[in-house]
C-alpha angles and dihedrals in degrees: 000000000000116000118204130194119008101335122103133185115260120220128224114288117242122258093258088073094062110016098097123079098232103149140033120285109283112196136177112276141143087280095048105054134166093047113161119236116260116261092233112074101157117064098170122048137162120037095345093160094057112125122255092252094056101068113039098164121079135171128187133211102219127192118238094191140056103242148116124267118200123229089243091059092048091052093047091050092048092051093048093048093045093049094052094045092051089053094048105032106018128243094291098041102084147026122218121196124186104215103193124064126209108236100139113099118221117210126204130195103222111229126191113233103184139097111301093015091137089066094050108034125077096213112209095346112112088002098164100128133221124250109270109163145344133251139189117236112220136178133210109292096020114137114239100182136005127197124191124191143135121301091250090065096047095113091048090053092052092048091049091053090047089056091048089054091069091067094061132072119233128021128317134179130213112223124194105215126224091207126098106258113307094331126112094240129097116239096255092047092046094052091047092047094050090047094048092040098237088117118060125194114244111179110293091343136055135238128217115233111208120224095221136042131066119351095241128166089259091060100037104039106033103008132080091298094051128110121280113276116240113247114253112248 
């Protein structure tokens, strides 16, 4: 757009303006209107429909600070991680999931920074700002991103998360998980549960089948009391 007269376009403010959790959560509601959509629209990319048995390895990018991460930073990290994983593992060789969601609305009090601004601007009078962007509020130990893949691509997953770290303020850690994929079960327990049929695959996760309770179709037909599965040829 072309600005005439004394007005001039203002660029994006740096992360130091909005990275600290100073106030209460401020979300979009019927009282807070005109909030722009977050920059990140895709939270799962790669082979997100791959079964739970396909990708046993998983690594997490975990925050080491209590802060806010803007939706722009989340999108930039997702793109960087996705691009490297496609190059190293192929389009169907991984699954990336962004774990935190930007619901917090960041307001900005627009200030004029041009010649004669002192005549036009009101300074700190009526300084309640307008919604400009969204951010995710995270604590220490909260996962930001998770990537699951095969064991052969473990080093590529860690390098992809290392590249995604550069898009965020503050400190993050990359943790290599002992769980099977994005499930809550350790690898030995998972293999034993799938063999003994008290764990049942459910998409890219797994469901626990209890040994007591009602004899429902879930328990008797596909659960631990179901018929033997035919071996895949």
